Amino acid sequence: MSREAALILDRCDELAAISADPEHLVRVHLSPEHAAANALVATWMEEAGLSTWQDAAGNQCGRIEGREPGLPALLLGSHIDTVPDAGRFDGMLGVLLAIAVVSRLPRNELPFAVEVVAFSDEEGTRFGTALLGSRALAGTWDDEWWNLTDAHGITLAEAFVDFGLDPARLPGAFRRPEDLVGYLEAHIEQGPYLEDADRRLAVVTSIAGARRFALTMTGKAGHAGGTPYDRRRDALVGASELVVEIERLSKQQHVIGTVGKLEAFPGGVNVIPGRVEFSLDLRAEFDDDRDECLRLMFEAAHSIAARRGLEFHDHEIYRADAVVCDLDLRAGIEAGIRSTGDELPMAFWSRAGHDGMAVVAVTPIAMLFLRCKGGVSHHPDESVRQDDVAAALDAYEAAVLALAG
Ligand code: HGY
Ligand code: MN
Ligand code: MN
């Protein structure tokens, strides 16, 4: 058992070496690193006895049949793309656990086929909007996305072609509900609750709904020395006031608002910033709470702008509403956790987003969380314990068998 867990951790290290930056792990959608990771994951899938293919959206997929060919499939998996300067377990661990579960499963016996999917773009690092791989699988594709551009001005459509995919054939990746039984994802918690409770595993009740925005505060650039304060329209001071207000309102309203990116223009040390472009990531257990807090934030933004002679503009780049995990699939996960000796599985909502938010459009979902050190994620210090990985593997396998029962 721990040999399998050790192999999974070694493979996380192997995937972590496939990065666009040798110093900091970053692997984005439709990049050469994505292609290399797909190829490596495909060999591991084949070693585990899965027949493999890359779907029309760039997801790496694998399948074993059930007791007869062509049965609807239980989907296992996670994502293999990363945020910038990422940890090596967010996403990848779930893909490797899924492959390890399949290598344990009986062949041609289960009442469903089992598929493993390594989703191509859960984070949205390259094009801003996220879940592009899982939304393709779910068939909830918006053709507007083809015009999204990355930092180099390459459109999603161009990136598809560069990757060897044909945008016109994307519908080939859309799955039908009747061909699926459900989706189970194992993932690190990316938060402190399991570690604080000294527990290894938890079942997820729901996944927070998230909305992301590109915000702009516009004032007037000017001379840092010669412009008196009463004549300044300093976009950076205005944006900074809003950033602090976003945190205050988030805490007050019990939602989670984060400004992850901010850039001042023109960016001279002796120039008053005339424009600031910054991001907002806002999420909550319930969409109404998220949206009410957003209203308060934008109200504050406009009042700050009015007071400072600035203009505020918002552009929504991503939205995935909260989803509830399926009770039957959750029962399978809970049975799996109990099989590891944890009689009362912890259950809580995921503050992090996951591909299940997209997959739920085509089939029910459930998630298994495992503890991560200090709750740290989206950081190179992300780490897991080998014995927790071993327990997660046992629980994940038992969940699949419980659902087969
Ligand atoms: O942002 C998230 O919550 C996820 O890690 N993409
Ligand atoms: Mn992530
Ligand atoms: Mn993730």
GROMACS .gro file of C-alpha atoms and ligand atoms in nm:
model
  413
    1MET     CA    1   0.000   0.000   0.000
    2SER     CA    2   0.263   0.259   0.095
    3ARG     CA    3   0.465   0.144  -0.210
    4GLU     CA    4   0.177   0.269  -0.425
    5ALA     CA    5   0.165   0.595  -0.228
    6ALA     CA    6   0.542   0.637  -0.271
    7LEU     CA    7   0.503   0.583  -0.647
    8ILE     CA    8   0.226   0.842  -0.661
    9LEU     CA    9   0.449   1.096  -0.484
   10ASP     CA   10   0.740   1.015  -0.718
   11ARG     CA   11   0.511   1.077  -1.013
   12CYS     CA   12   0.403   1.412  -0.868
   13ASP     CA   13   0.773   1.499  -0.868
   14GLU     CA   14   0.810   1.381  -1.229
   15LEU     CA   15   0.516   1.599  -1.338
   16ALA     CA   16   0.654   1.892  -1.138
   17ALA     CA   17   0.968   1.878  -1.355
   18ILE     CA   18   0.754   1.957  -1.660
   19SER     CA   19   0.733   2.333  -1.623
   20ALA     CA   20   0.765   2.639  -1.847
   21ASP     CA   21   0.996   2.788  -1.581
   22PRO     CA   22   1.281   2.579  -1.437
   23GLU     CA   23   1.265   2.766  -1.106
   24HIS     CA   24   0.889   2.785  -1.046
   25LEU     CA   25   0.630   2.523  -1.147
   26VAL     CA   26   0.395   2.659  -1.409
   27ARG     CA   27   0.214   2.447  -1.668
   28VAL     CA   28  -0.067   2.614  -1.858
   29HIS     CA   29  -0.340   2.514  -2.100
   30LEU     CA   30  -0.230   2.401  -2.448
   31SER     CA   31   0.138   2.470  -2.380
   32PRO     CA   32   0.428   2.240  -2.477
   33GLU     CA   33   0.442   2.147  -2.108
   34HIS     CA   34   0.074   2.048  -2.120
   35ALA     CA   35   0.148   1.822  -2.419
   36ALA     CA   36   0.444   1.662  -2.237
   37ALA     CA   37   0.239   1.608  -1.921
   38ASN     CA   38  -0.045   1.451  -2.122
   39ALA     CA   39   0.201   1.212  -2.287
   40LEU     CA   40   0.351   1.111  -1.952
   41VAL     CA   41   0.011   1.065  -1.788
   42ALA     CA   42  -0.097   0.857  -2.091
   43THR     CA   43   0.191   0.613  -2.035
   44TRP     CA   44   0.092   0.577  -1.669
   45MET     CA   45  -0.269   0.521  -1.769
   46GLU     CA   46  -0.161   0.251  -2.017
   47GLU     CA   47   0.056   0.083  -1.752
   48ALA     CA   48  -0.256   0.068  -1.535
   49GLY     CA   49  -0.442  -0.106  -1.816
   50LEU     CA   50  -0.650   0.185  -1.944
   51SER     CA   51  -0.701   0.245  -2.313
   52THR     CA   52  -0.610   0.609  -2.368
   53TRP     CA   53  -0.695   0.902  -2.590
   54GLN     CA   54  -0.663   1.278  -2.589
   55ASP     CA   55  -1.003   1.430  -2.639
   56ALA     CA   56  -1.087   1.718  -2.873
   57ALA     CA   57  -1.037   1.969  -2.590
   58GLY     CA   58  -0.688   1.848  -2.494
   59ASN     CA   59  -0.796   1.647  -2.189
   60GLN     CA   60  -0.595   1.327  -2.143
   61CYS     CA   61  -0.840   1.039  -2.098
   62GLY     CA   62  -0.828   0.666  -2.022
   63ARG     CA   63  -1.091   0.391  -1.987
   64ILE     CA   64  -1.142   0.036  -1.866
   65GLU     CA   65  -1.462  -0.149  -1.952
   66GLY     CA   66  -1.712  -0.286  -1.700
   67ARG     CA   67  -1.867  -0.632  -1.708
   68GLU     CA   68  -1.964  -0.570  -2.069
   69PRO     CA   69  -1.823  -0.326  -2.325
   70GLY     CA   70  -1.978   0.018  -2.370
   71LEU     CA   71  -2.137   0.065  -2.027
   72PRO     CA   72  -2.178   0.419  -1.890
   73ALA     CA   73  -1.860   0.530  -1.715
   74LEU     CA   74  -1.778   0.644  -1.364
   75LEU     CA   75  -1.535   0.932  -1.418
   76LEU     CA   76  -1.235   0.971  -1.186
   77GLY     CA   77  -0.974   1.241  -1.220
   78SER     CA   78  -0.864   1.598  -1.164
   79HIS     CA   79  -0.656   1.859  -1.351
   80ILE     CA   80  -0.290   1.875  -1.455
   81ASP     CA   81  -0.257   2.245  -1.525
   82THR     CA   82  -0.119   2.475  -1.256
   83VAL     CA   83  -0.118   2.830  -1.124
   84PRO     CA   84   0.208   3.028  -1.154
   85ASP     CA   85   0.472   2.913  -0.901
   86ALA     CA   86   0.247   2.623  -0.804
   87GLY     CA   87   0.267   2.334  -0.568
   88ARG     CA   88   0.301   1.985  -0.712
   89PHE     CA   89  -0.015   1.827  -0.570
   90ASP     CA   90  -0.302   2.062  -0.663
   91GLY     CA   91  -0.474   1.862  -0.938
   92MET     CA   92  -0.192   1.623  -1.022
   93LEU     CA   93  -0.236   1.417  -0.703
   94GLY     CA   94  -0.600   1.354  -0.792
   95VAL     CA   95  -0.511   1.232  -1.142
   96LEU     CA   96  -0.245   0.995  -1.004
   97LEU     CA   97  -0.474   0.866  -0.728
   98ALA     CA   98  -0.739   0.795  -0.993
   99ILE     CA   99  -0.491   0.597  -1.206
  100ALA     CA  100  -0.376   0.403  -0.898
  101VAL     CA  101  -0.739   0.320  -0.810
  102VAL     CA  102  -0.801   0.182  -1.159
  103SER     CA  103  -0.487  -0.034  -1.139
  104ARG     CA  104  -0.650  -0.199  -0.833
  105LEU     CA  105  -0.999  -0.246  -0.978
  106PRO     CA  106  -1.125  -0.583  -1.106
  107ARG     CA  107  -1.148  -0.604  -1.485
  108ASN     CA  108  -1.473  -0.674  -1.675
  109GLU     CA  109  -1.670  -0.714  -1.351
  110LEU     CA  110  -1.806  -0.373  -1.251
  111PRO     CA  111  -2.155  -0.256  -1.347
  112PHE     CA  112  -1.999   0.049  -1.509
  113ALA     CA  113  -1.691   0.139  -1.709
  114VAL     CA  114  -1.432   0.353  -1.530
  115GLU     CA  115  -1.259   0.645  -1.695
  116VAL     CA  116  -0.978   0.868  -1.575
  117VAL     CA  117  -0.959   1.224  -1.703
  118ALA     CA  118  -0.668   1.464  -1.660
  119PHE     CA  119  -0.839   1.796  -1.721
  120SER     CA  120  -0.641   2.046  -1.926
  121ASP     CA  121  -0.735   2.378  -1.767
  122GLU     CA  122  -0.891   2.401  -1.424
  123GLU     CA  123  -0.700   2.710  -1.312
  124GLY     CA  124  -0.758   2.944  -1.606
  125THR     CA  125  -0.399   3.070  -1.571
  126ARG     CA  126  -0.343   3.130  -1.944
  127PHE     CA  127  -0.673   3.270  -2.073
  128GLY     CA  128  -0.838   3.409  -1.758
  129THR     CA  129  -1.156   3.207  -1.765
  130ALA     CA  130  -1.120   2.861  -1.617
  131LEU     CA  131  -1.251   2.503  -1.640
  132LEU     CA  132  -1.205   2.503  -2.019
  133GLY     CA  133  -1.128   2.129  -2.026
  134SER     CA  134  -1.412   2.021  -1.799
  135ARG     CA  135  -1.659   2.260  -1.964
  136ALA     CA  136  -1.578   2.097  -2.297
  137LEU     CA  137  -1.641   1.752  -2.149
  138ALA     CA  138  -1.969   1.882  -2.003
  139GLY     CA  139  -2.070   2.037  -2.335
  140THR     CA  140  -2.124   2.379  -2.174
  141TRP     CA  141  -1.888   2.554  -2.416
  142ASP     CA  142  -1.926   2.923  -2.502
  143ASP     CA  143  -1.794   3.006  -2.850
  144GLU     CA  144  -1.708   3.353  -2.717
  145TRP     CA  145  -1.409   3.183  -2.552
  146TRP     CA  146  -1.235   3.124  -2.885
  147ASN     CA  147  -1.144   3.494  -2.891
  148LEU     CA  148  -0.991   3.496  -2.542
  149THR     CA  149  -0.624   3.594  -2.563
  150ASP     CA  150  -0.327   3.506  -2.346
  151ALA     CA  151  -0.054   3.749  -2.232
  152HIS     CA  152   0.106   3.723  -2.579
  153GLY     CA  153  -0.216   3.800  -2.767
  154ILE     CA  154  -0.259   3.440  -2.883
  155THR     CA  155  -0.628   3.349  -2.902
  156LEU     CA  156  -0.767   3.028  -2.759
  157ALA     CA  157  -0.852   2.919  -3.114
  158GLU     CA  158  -0.491   2.975  -3.225
  159ALA     CA  159  -0.365   2.790  -2.919
  160PHE     CA  160  -0.590   2.496  -3.005
  161VAL     CA  161  -0.442   2.479  -3.356
  162ASP     CA  162  -0.085   2.519  -3.225
  163PHE     CA  163  -0.153   2.227  -2.988
  164GLY     CA  164  -0.269   2.012  -3.279
  165LEU     CA  165  -0.640   2.041  -3.206
  166ASP     CA  166  -0.916   2.159  -3.439
  167PRO     CA  167  -1.166   2.403  -3.283
  168ALA     CA  168  -1.431   2.282  -3.527
  169ARG     CA  169  -1.403   1.934  -3.378
  170LEU     CA  170  -1.446   2.046  -3.016
  171PRO     CA  171  -1.801   1.905  -2.989
  172GLY     CA  172  -1.636   1.561  -3.015
  173ALA     CA  173  -1.529   1.614  -2.652
  174PHE     CA  174  -1.884   1.675  -2.529
  175ARG     CA  175  -2.007   1.377  -2.327
  176ARG     CA  176  -2.369   1.263  -2.305
  177PRO     CA  177  -2.534   1.222  -1.962
  178GLU     CA  178  -2.644   0.870  -2.054
  179ASP     CA  179  -2.279   0.770  -2.106
  180LEU     CA  180  -2.179   0.869  -1.753
  181VAL     CA  181  -2.256   0.743  -1.403
  182GLY     CA  182  -2.088   1.024  -1.208
  183TYR     CA  183  -1.760   1.199  -1.131
  184LEU     CA  184  -1.544   1.143  -0.822
  185GLU     CA  185  -1.244   1.370  -0.764
  186ALA     CA  186  -0.976   1.337  -0.497
  187HIS     CA  187  -0.796   1.661  -0.415
  188ILE     CA  188  -0.586   1.819  -0.141
  189GLU     CA  189  -0.806   2.034   0.083
  190GLN     CA  190  -0.613   2.357   0.012
  191GLY     CA  191  -0.716   2.479   0.355
  192PRO     CA  192  -0.642   2.410   0.725
  193TYR     CA  193  -0.956   2.231   0.851
  194LEU     CA  194  -0.839   1.869   0.824
  195GLU     CA  195  -0.500   1.945   0.978
  196ASP     CA  196  -0.659   2.151   1.259
  197ALA     CA  197  -0.890   1.856   1.334
  198ASP     CA  198  -0.599   1.611   1.304
  199ARG     CA  199  -0.789   1.412   1.039
  200ARG     CA  200  -0.666   1.264   0.711
  201LEU     CA  201  -0.973   1.269   0.487
  202ALA     CA  202  -1.304   1.449   0.440
  203VAL     CA  203  -1.602   1.434   0.208
  204VAL     CA  204  -1.696   1.756   0.032
  205THR     CA  205  -2.054   1.882   0.076
  206SER     CA  206  -2.046   2.155  -0.189
  207ILE     CA  207  -1.801   2.365  -0.390
  208ALA     CA  208  -1.797   2.743  -0.346
  209GLY     CA  209  -1.928   2.952  -0.632
  210ALA     CA  210  -1.671   3.194  -0.773
  211ARG     CA  211  -1.668   3.502  -0.993
  212ARG     CA  212  -1.356   3.672  -1.130
  213PHE     CA  213  -1.322   4.025  -1.262
  214ALA     CA  214  -1.071   4.244  -1.442
  215LEU     CA  215  -1.103   4.583  -1.268
  216THR     CA  216  -0.970   4.918  -1.387
  217MET     CA  217  -0.930   5.242  -1.194
  218THR     CA  218  -0.851   5.535  -1.425
  219GLY     CA  219  -0.723   5.878  -1.317
  220LYS     CA  220  -0.458   6.099  -1.471
  221ALA     CA  221  -0.087   6.041  -1.490
  222GLY     CA  222   0.126   6.335  -1.377
  223HIS     CA  223   0.452   6.455  -1.238
  224ALA     CA  224   0.530   6.298  -0.899
  225GLY     CA  225   0.695   6.617  -0.783
  226GLY     CA  226   0.515   6.903  -0.944
  227THR     CA  227   0.153   6.790  -0.903
  228PRO     CA  228  -0.001   6.919  -0.577
  229TYR     CA  229  -0.215   6.662  -0.392
  230ASP     CA  230  -0.537   6.857  -0.441
  231ARG     CA  231  -0.489   6.830  -0.818
  232ARG     CA  232  -0.401   6.462  -0.832
  233ARG     CA  233  -0.620   6.187  -0.975
  234ASP     CA  234  -0.403   5.903  -0.853
  235ALA     CA  235  -0.540   5.572  -0.982
  236LEU     CA  236  -0.315   5.363  -0.757
  237VAL     CA  237  -0.420   5.528  -0.430
  238GLY     CA  238  -0.784   5.486  -0.537
  239ALA     CA  239  -0.733   5.120  -0.627
  240SER     CA  240  -0.545   5.061  -0.302
  241GLU     CA  241  -0.833   5.207  -0.099
  242LEU     CA  242  -1.066   4.969  -0.284
  243VAL     CA  243  -0.839   4.668  -0.223
  244VAL     CA  244  -0.852   4.731   0.152
  245GLU     CA  245  -1.230   4.780   0.133
  246ILE     CA  246  -1.265   4.449  -0.054
  247GLU     CA  247  -1.096   4.272   0.236
  248ARG     CA  248  -1.306   4.458   0.496
  249LEU     CA  249  -1.635   4.378   0.321
  250SER     CA  250  -1.533   4.013   0.262
  251LYS     CA  251  -1.471   3.963   0.634
  252GLN     CA  252  -1.788   4.151   0.727
  253GLN     CA  253  -2.004   3.952   0.482
  254HIS     CA  254  -1.830   3.615   0.545
  255VAL     CA  255  -1.732   3.570   0.183
  256ILE     CA  256  -1.381   3.535   0.034
  257GLY     CA  257  -1.250   3.819  -0.180
  258THR     CA  258  -0.893   3.831  -0.309
  259VAL     CA  259  -0.702   4.073  -0.531
  260GLY     CA  260  -0.428   3.857  -0.681
  261LYS     CA  261  -0.296   4.079  -0.958
  262LEU     CA  262  -0.242   4.456  -0.974
  263GLU     CA  263  -0.044   4.668  -1.222
  264ALA     CA  264   0.002   5.048  -1.225
  265PHE     CA  265   0.050   5.236  -1.551
  266PRO     CA  266   0.259   5.394  -1.692
  267GLY     CA  267   0.476   5.246  -1.414
  268GLY     CA  268   0.737   5.517  -1.368
  269VAL     CA  269   0.871   5.572  -1.017
  270ASN     CA  270   0.832   5.949  -1.069
  271VAL     CA  271   0.493   5.935  -1.243
  272ILE     CA  272   0.155   5.947  -1.069
  273PRO     CA  273  -0.027   5.629  -1.189
  274GLY     CA  274  -0.295   5.724  -1.439
  275ARG     CA  275  -0.441   5.374  -1.460
  276VAL     CA  276  -0.443   5.059  -1.250
  277GLU     CA  277  -0.554   4.719  -1.374
  278PHE     CA  278  -0.628   4.465  -1.102
  279SER     CA  279  -0.818   4.140  -1.045
  280LEU     CA  280  -1.095   4.032  -0.810
  281ASP     CA  281  -1.163   3.669  -0.720
  282LEU     CA  282  -1.480   3.644  -0.510
  283ARG     CA  283  -1.627   3.323  -0.376
  284ALA     CA  284  -1.875   3.201  -0.113
  285GLU     CA  285  -2.062   2.890  -0.007
  286PHE     CA  286  -2.384   3.048  -0.135
  287ASP     CA  287  -2.408   3.250  -0.457
  288ASP     CA  288  -2.649   3.504  -0.303
  289ASP     CA  289  -2.395   3.596  -0.033
  290ARG     CA  290  -2.124   3.629  -0.298
  291ASP     CA  291  -2.340   3.847  -0.523
  292GLU     CA  292  -2.463   4.073  -0.240
  293CYS     CA  293  -2.104   4.133  -0.129
  294LEU     CA  294  -2.007   4.206  -0.489
  295ARG     CA  295  -2.280   4.472  -0.501
  296LEU     CA  296  -2.139   4.636  -0.188
  297MET     CA  297  -1.784   4.622  -0.330
  298PHE     CA  298  -1.881   4.788  -0.655
  299GLU     CA  299  -2.084   5.049  -0.464
  300ALA     CA  300  -1.770   5.127  -0.261
  301ALA     CA  301  -1.563   5.135  -0.582
  302HIS     CA  302  -1.784   5.395  -0.743
  303SER     CA  303  -1.791   5.610  -0.430
  304ILE     CA  304  -1.409   5.599  -0.398
  305ALA     CA  305  -1.381   5.689  -0.766
  306ALA     CA  306  -1.626   5.978  -0.736
  307ARG     CA  307  -1.445   6.117  -0.431
  308ARG     CA  308  -1.106   6.097  -0.603
  309GLY     CA  309  -1.206   6.208  -0.954
  310LEU     CA  310  -1.140   5.858  -1.093
  311GLU     CA  311  -1.333   5.621  -1.314
  312PHE     CA  312  -1.401   5.261  -1.211
  313HIS     CA  313  -1.471   4.986  -1.463
  314ASP     CA  314  -1.535   4.615  -1.410
  315HIS     CA  315  -1.528   4.329  -1.661
  316GLU     CA  316  -1.635   3.979  -1.554
  317ILE     CA  317  -1.396   3.714  -1.688
  318TYR     CA  318  -1.518   3.402  -1.513
  319ARG     CA  319  -1.820   3.272  -1.327
  320ALA     CA  320  -1.889   2.928  -1.186
  321ASP     CA  321  -2.179   2.905  -0.944
  322ALA     CA  322  -2.172   2.695  -0.629
  323VAL     CA  323  -2.254   2.328  -0.676
  324VAL     CA  324  -2.381   2.070  -0.428
  325CYS     CA  325  -2.225   1.723  -0.430
  326ASP     CA  326  -2.456   1.433  -0.510
  327LEU     CA  327  -2.580   1.254  -0.198
  328ASP     CA  328  -2.547   0.902  -0.343
  329LEU     CA  329  -2.193   0.965  -0.465
  330ARG     CA  330  -2.115   1.135  -0.132
  331ALA     CA  331  -2.235   0.819   0.043
  332GLY     CA  332  -1.982   0.623  -0.162
  333ILE     CA  333  -1.703   0.860  -0.059
  334GLU     CA  334  -1.814   0.839   0.307
  335ALA     CA  335  -1.813   0.458   0.287
  336GLY     CA  336  -1.464   0.480   0.145
  337ILE     CA  337  -1.344   0.701   0.428
  338ARG     CA  338  -1.506   0.471   0.688
  339SER     CA  339  -1.324   0.176   0.531
  340THR     CA  340  -0.998   0.343   0.641
  341GLY     CA  341  -1.115   0.331   1.004
  342ASP     CA  342  -1.250   0.684   1.024
  343GLU     CA  343  -1.603   0.611   1.143
  344LEU     CA  344  -1.734   0.968   1.133
  345PRO     CA  345  -1.603   1.129   0.813
  346MET     CA  346  -1.558   1.506   0.829
  347ALA     CA  347  -1.776   1.690   0.580
  348PHE     CA  348  -1.743   2.053   0.473
  349TRP     CA  349  -1.770   2.283   0.171
  350SER     CA  350  -1.475   2.345  -0.056
  351ARG     CA  351  -1.347   2.701  -0.054
  352ALA     CA  352  -1.137   2.613  -0.360
  353GLY     CA  353  -1.289   2.570  -0.704
  354HIS     CA  354  -1.268   2.240  -0.889
  355ASP     CA  355  -1.354   2.084  -1.225
  356GLY     CA  356  -1.661   1.933  -1.065
  357MET     CA  357  -1.824   2.279  -1.093
  358ALA     CA  358  -1.830   2.222  -1.470
  359VAL     CA  359  -1.875   1.844  -1.479
  360VAL     CA  360  -2.194   1.869  -1.270
  361ALA     CA  361  -2.371   2.000  -1.583
  362VAL     CA  362  -2.348   1.654  -1.740
  363THR     CA  363  -2.326   1.411  -1.445
  364PRO     CA  364  -2.345   1.417  -1.063
  365ILE     CA  365  -2.022   1.483  -0.872
  366ALA     CA  366  -1.858   1.413  -0.537
  367MET     CA  367  -1.514   1.486  -0.390
  368LEU     CA  368  -1.269   1.332  -0.146
  369PHE     CA  369  -1.035   1.573   0.035
  370LEU     CA  370  -0.704   1.485   0.187
  371ARG     CA  371  -0.503   1.685   0.436
  372CYS     CA  372  -0.225   1.911   0.313
  373LYS     CA  373   0.046   2.056   0.536
  374GLY     CA  374  -0.053   2.386   0.692
  375GLY     CA  375  -0.342   2.402   0.445
  376VAL     CA  376  -0.089   2.555   0.207
  377SER     CA  377  -0.164   2.545  -0.167
  378HIS     CA  378  -0.096   2.754  -0.479
  379HIS     CA  379   0.257   2.771  -0.337
  380PRO     CA  380   0.570   2.554  -0.378
  381ASP     CA  381   0.549   2.461  -0.007
  382GLU     CA  382   0.235   2.256  -0.085
  383SER     CA  383   0.291   1.910   0.065
  384VAL     CA  384   0.113   1.591   0.170
  385ARG     CA  385   0.201   1.295   0.391
  386GLN     CA  386   0.263   0.957   0.228
  387ASP     CA  387   0.038   0.782   0.482
  388ASP     CA  388  -0.244   1.025   0.400
  389VAL     CA  389  -0.197   0.947   0.029
  390ALA     CA  390  -0.212   0.576   0.111
  391ALA     CA  391  -0.533   0.629   0.312
  392ALA     CA  392  -0.682   0.839   0.031
  393LEU     CA  393  -0.603   0.565  -0.221
  394ASP     CA  394  -0.778   0.305  -0.005
  395ALA     CA  395  -1.077   0.533   0.051
  396TYR     CA  396  -1.103   0.623  -0.318
  397GLU     CA  397  -1.091   0.256  -0.425
  398ALA     CA  398  -1.347   0.162  -0.157
  399ALA     CA  399  -1.573   0.446  -0.274
  400VAL     CA  400  -1.573   0.312  -0.630
  401LEU     CA  401  -1.646  -0.042  -0.507
  402ALA     CA  402  -1.919   0.086  -0.275
  403LEU     CA  403  -2.086   0.259  -0.572
  404ALA     CA  404  -2.045  -0.058  -0.780
  405GLY     CA  405  -2.223  -0.246  -0.501
  406HGY     O1  406  -0.906   2.897  -0.761
  406HGY     C1  407  -0.933   2.787  -0.714
  406HGY     O2  408  -1.000   2.779  -0.617
  406HGY     C2  409  -0.883   2.663  -0.781
  406HGY     O3  410  -0.761   2.625  -0.723
  406HGY     N1  411  -0.865   2.686  -0.922
  407MN      MN  412  -0.569   2.534  -0.787
  408MN      MN  413  -0.711   2.216  -0.806
   0.00000   0.00000   0.00000
